Structures are given as C-alpha cells and as structure tokens.
C-alpha cells in the first residue's frame, strides 16, 4: 500500500511539473510574456467573475469522485449491457488499428499524449482565456467541461460496457503501460474499465479543439497546437486499446453538443463581439 502510494505520488508530481512547464512554454509562445505576467494581478478578480462556473465544475467533479463506485454498482446491476452490441457493430477495428500501425515510437507518443498531453490540453485554456479582457469565453469553457463530465457520468451509469482490450485480450494489447507501467497507479484511481461509452478523453479533447478554433483570431498559435493535439488524443484512445470507435464517435457528438449548449447558456458580456456566438448556435 505504501509503495503504491509512493508510485502514485511520483506520477502525479511528474504530471504536475510537465503540465506547468508546457503551459509556461506554450503560454509565452502563443499569449506573450506580458499578458502572462498580467495574470498575476488579474487572477483574483477574474476568479470572482467566474465563481458560479467554478462552483458548478467543482460540484460535478466532486459528485463524480464520490459517487463513482456506487454508480458503478448501479450500472452493473441495472445498466444496459452494450459490449456485445458495440462489438457486433464495430468488429475488430481497434485490433486492426493496433496490428496495422503499432510501433514502439508511436506507442511512446500516444501513451504520452493520452496522459500528459491530455492534461495539458485541458489546463492551458484556463490560462489562455483567463487573460482575455472578457470572461465569457472562460465561463463557457468551464460550463462545457461541467456538461461533459455530468453527461458522461450519467452515460456511464446507464451503459455498462467494457473496452476492446478487455474483450479481445489476445488481439488488443494494453499499450498504455508498455513504457510506463506506473501510470496504472493513476488511471486506476480515476477510471473504471467499464467507463468507455462515451469516451470522455475524446469529448473533452474535442471540446478544447472547438474552443481553440472559435478563438483562433485571438490565439492562432493555440489553435494550431490544440487541434492536432486533440486529434492525437482521440486516436490514442483507440490505438492504446482503451476505447471503441463507437465511443469516440459518441464522445465527439457529446463535445459538439456541450460547446453549443455552453454558448446558449452563457450570454456574451456587454460589448463583446457575437460573431463567433452566432456561428455556433445557429
């Protein structure tokens, strides 16, 4: 138990260091050091502005953390067993993907992307949108995050399904742990083998990419980084044998719905341009 805790702590520490380092490097390159420095003084006022969205997101995350195991039992007892239906519809696509494209270098890249790139992808928008003159974009981002997690939790309760690595162990390898088996200590703490439909890695990564594209006039460099990184996360979920293609499709649909909903729920601030808003909600 002590050894497991030590491993978990080391993984979390490395994850935190890599995320902060990437945020600083990309922040300087895409936002500029001057605006980043200004965040020191503007952080508290901005936090007060977005307090309702912070409370909403924290509440959803707490419910997810506290109720995850109990809802897992509910899902196992009363949920829809869809593993067979997904496999019948999709077949051996994930196995084919691994057999066709798996190499040590790609495995190393997609393993990094799935854990470290993904966390950076979710964290950096708080920095980027936190330094904007208006708070509406940050409010919409957090609303979209909260909707993703809330709807995902409901889906995980209603649908009971296992991923391809659990169903086809002889054909699909758990490649995520090939180069860094210690990551298992982290993933086992925050996820279950039956939390596959939809893929929240996909939905949240696509959510970030959509926001990056919608704010590309403000941050063209971030859009150029976020879009391929989000696509890499989506591919990684299947390449590593964690999710089905069906999960990815559902996650993409969830992301689009959550972004559209966030633009409807959070009205533009006074004086803010509504050009991007109109393009999303129409």
Coordinates of N, CA, C and O in Angstrom, one line a residue, residues 35 38 42 45-46 49-50 125-141 211 214-215 218-219 263 266-274 276-277:
X35 N 1.3 39.5 -21.2 CA -0.1 39.1 -20.8 C 0.0 38.1 -19.7 O -0.9 38.1 -18.8
X38 N 0.6 39.7 -16.5 CA -0.5 40.5 -16.0 C -1.5 39.6 -15.3 O -2.3 40.1 -14.4
X42 N -4.5 40.0 -12.2 CA -5.9 39.9 -12.7 C -6.5 38.6 -12.2 O -7.7 38.4 -12.5
X45 N -9.5 38.9 -9.4 CA -10.8 39.5 -9.9 C -11.4 38.6 -11.0 O -12.7 38.5 -11.0
X46 N -10.6 37.9 -11.8 CA -11.2 37.0 -12.8 C -11.9 35.8 -12.1 O -12.9 35.3 -12.5
X49 N -15.2 36.8 -11.0 CA -16.2 36.9 -12.1 C -16.8 35.5 -12.5 O -17.9 35.4 -12.9
X50 N -15.9 34.5 -12.5 CA -16.4 33.2 -13.0 C -16.7 32.2 -11.8 O -16.8 31.0 -12.0
X125 N -6.2 26.1 -21.5 CA -7.3 27.1 -21.8 C -7.7 27.9 -20.7 O -8.1 29.1 -20.8
X126 N -7.5 27.5 -19.4 CA -7.8 28.3 -18.3 C -6.8 29.5 -18.2 O -7.2 30.6 -17.9
X127 N -5.6 29.2 -18.6 CA -4.6 30.3 -18.7 C -4.9 31.2 -19.9 O -5.0 32.5 -19.7
X128 N -5.1 30.7 -21.0 CA -5.3 31.5 -22.2 C -6.6 32.3 -22.1 O -6.5 33.6 -22.5
X129 N -7.7 31.8 -21.7 CA -8.9 32.6 -21.6 C -9.0 33.4 -20.3 O -9.8 34.3 -20.2
X130 N -8.1 33.1 -19.4 CA -8.1 33.8 -18.1 C -7.5 35.2 -18.3 O -7.8 36.1 -17.5
X131 N -6.7 35.4 -19.3 CA -6.0 36.7 -19.6 C -6.8 37.5 -20.6 O -6.4 38.7 -20.8
X132 N -7.9 37.0 -21.1 CA -8.6 37.8 -22.1 C -9.3 39.0 -21.3 O -9.6 38.9 -20.1
X133 N -9.7 40.0 -22.0 CA -10.3 41.2 -21.4 C -11.7 40.8 -20.9 O -12.2 41.4 -20.0
X134 N -12.3 39.9 -21.6 CA -13.7 39.5 -21.2 C -13.6 38.1 -20.5 O -12.7 37.3 -20.8
X135 N -14.6 37.8 -19.7 CA -14.6 36.5 -19.0 C -15.6 35.5 -19.6 O -15.7 34.3 -19.1
X136 N -16.3 35.9 -20.7 CA -17.3 35.0 -21.2 C -16.8 33.7 -21.8 O -17.4 32.6 -21.6
X137 N -15.7 33.8 -22.5 CA -15.1 32.6 -23.0 C -14.7 31.6 -21.9 O -14.9 30.4 -22.1
X138 N -14.1 32.1 -20.9 CA -13.7 31.2 -19.8 C -15.0 30.6 -19.1 O -15.0 29.4 -18.7
X139 N -16.0 31.4 -19.0 CA -17.3 30.8 -18.4 C -17.8 29.7 -19.3 O -18.3 28.7 -18.8
X140 N -17.8 30.0 -20.6 CA -18.3 28.9 -21.5 C -17.5 27.7 -21.5 O -18.0 26.6 -21.5
X141 N -16.2 27.8 -21.4 CA -15.3 26.7 -21.3 C -15.6 25.8 -20.1 O -15.8 24.6 -20.2
X211 N -13.1 25.1 -29.0 CA -12.9 26.4 -28.4 C -11.7 27.1 -29.0 O -11.7 28.3 -29.3
X214 N -12.7 28.4 -32.3 CA -13.6 29.5 -32.2 C -12.9 30.8 -31.7 O -13.3 31.9 -32.0
X215 N -11.7 30.6 -31.1 CA -10.9 31.8 -30.6 C -9.6 31.9 -31.4 O -8.7 32.5 -30.9
X218 N -8.0 35.3 -31.8 CA -7.2 35.8 -30.6 C -5.9 35.0 -30.5 O -4.9 35.6 -30.1
X219 N -6.0 33.7 -30.6 CA -4.9 32.8 -30.4 C -4.7 31.9 -31.6 O -5.0 30.7 -31.5
X263 N -22.5 27.9 -25.3 CA -22.8 29.2 -25.9 C -24.2 29.7 -25.7 O -24.5 30.9 -25.7
X266 N -24.5 30.6 -21.6 CA -23.7 31.8 -21.2 C -23.7 32.9 -22.2 O -23.2 32.8 -23.3
X267 N -24.4 33.9 -21.9 CA -24.6 35.0 -22.8 C -23.3 35.9 -22.9 O -22.6 35.9 -22.0
X268 N -23.1 36.5 -24.1 CA -21.9 37.3 -24.2 C -21.9 38.5 -23.2 O -23.0 39.0 -22.9
X269 N -20.8 38.9 -22.8 CA -20.7 40.0 -21.9 C -21.0 41.3 -22.7 O -20.9 41.3 -23.9
X270 N -21.3 42.4 -22.0 CA -21.6 43.7 -22.6 C -20.4 44.1 -23.5 O -19.3 44.2 -23.0
X271 N -20.7 44.4 -24.7 CA -19.7 44.9 -25.6 C -18.9 43.9 -26.3 O -18.0 44.2 -27.1
X272 N -19.1 42.6 -26.0 CA -18.4 41.5 -26.7 C -18.9 41.2 -28.0 O -20.1 41.3 -28.3
X273 N -18.0 41.0 -29.0 CA -18.5 40.6 -30.3 C -19.2 39.3 -30.3 O -18.8 38.4 -29.6
X274 N -20.3 39.2 -31.1 CA -21.1 37.9 -31.1 C -21.0 37.2 -32.4 O -21.8 36.3 -32.6
X276 N -18.7 34.9 -33.4 CA -18.5 33.5 -33.2 C -19.7 32.8 -32.5 O -20.0 31.7 -32.8
X277 N -20.3 33.6 -31.6 CA -21.5 33.0 -30.9 C -22.6 32.7 -32.0 O -23.2 31.6 -31.9

